[in-house]
Amino acid sequence: MHDGRDWGVVAVFGIVYLGMFLGGLPRLKLDRSGVALLGAIAVLALTGMPLDEAARSVDLPTIVLLFAFMVVAAQMRLGGFYTEVTRRVGAMPLSRAGLLAALIAASGAMSAVFSNDIICLAMTPVVARLCLQRGLDPVPFLIGLACAANIGSAATLIGNPQNMLIGSVLQLDFGAYLREAAVPVAVSLVLLWLWLAFGPGA
């Protein structure tokens, strides 16, 4: 049987998820970070979890690593690095299929080193604009960008927050993980390109 606290936690989760989706909560001047923090406080209040136990539930090395990478990635975005890479890819004298391949390769490679979220955020408007300038349908390219960023981020232990947490908790070796993940990631990127370049509706 579930008591009222369980349903309260579920309700808090639903509200937080809604706030993440909307970018904030109506009538509350909170962004996604504020919504998440408010949700955490509400869960602690509902469950009565001691603060020291809650603190032990947080993997601090992962949080610090993620924060550091987000700062670096954000500075590179502000410096125009991702925009310049995208423009250079778009300026290549390539066919539609070739341009898709170059975009998928660039997005996947950068996402393995930087945050995949930042890659999508920074490259999306540039990719859309380049496609329109070249008279191409931007939808397959944007799908390729999003999918390649997520696939590429799986190649390393720093590509996304999940891998950071797994690597930290399990004490995985960076090089050994990369060797294991490189082949399936590369195959997935190739399959993505084949589907977008030559699949239904291409």
Short mmCIF file of N, CA, C and O in Angstrom, two decimals, residues 3 7 11 40 43 119 126 143 202:
data_model
loop_
_atom_site.label_atom_id
_atom_site.label_comp_id
_atom_site.label_asym_id
_atom_site.label_seq_id
_atom_site.Cartn_x
_atom_site.Cartn_y
_atom_site.Cartn_z
N ASP A 3 1.31 5.19 0.95
CA ASP A 3 0.73 6.19 1.83
C ASP A 3 0.73 7.55 1.13
O ASP A 3 1.16 7.69 -0.01
N TRP A 7 2.42 9.40 -2.73
CA TRP A 7 1.70 10.14 -3.75
C TRP A 7 2.16 11.59 -3.79
O TRP A 7 2.15 12.23 -4.86
N ALA A 11 3.55 13.52 -7.02
CA ALA A 11 3.01 14.81 -7.45
C ALA A 11 4.13 15.84 -7.63
O ALA A 11 4.13 16.60 -8.61
N ALA A 40 13.40 19.41 -4.91
CA ALA A 40 14.22 18.66 -3.95
C ALA A 40 13.87 19.02 -2.52
O ALA A 40 13.77 18.15 -1.64
N VAL A 43 10.58 17.34 -1.62
CA VAL A 43 10.73 15.90 -1.37
C VAL A 43 11.34 15.66 0.01
O VAL A 43 10.90 14.76 0.75
N ILE A 119 25.97 21.19 -27.62
CA ILE A 119 26.15 21.00 -29.06
C ILE A 119 24.83 21.25 -29.79
O ILE A 119 24.78 21.99 -30.78
N VAL A 126 22.26 27.53 -36.47
CA VAL A 126 23.21 27.68 -37.58
C VAL A 126 22.91 26.64 -38.66
O VAL A 126 22.93 26.96 -39.86
N ILE A 143 17.41 16.51 -37.34
CA ILE A 143 17.28 15.18 -36.73
C ILE A 143 18.65 14.52 -36.62
O ILE A 143 19.00 13.93 -35.60
N ALA A 202 13.88 10.33 -48.15
CA ALA A 202 15.14 11.05 -48.39
C ALA A 202 15.12 11.73 -49.76
O ALA A 202 14.50 11.27 -50.69
#
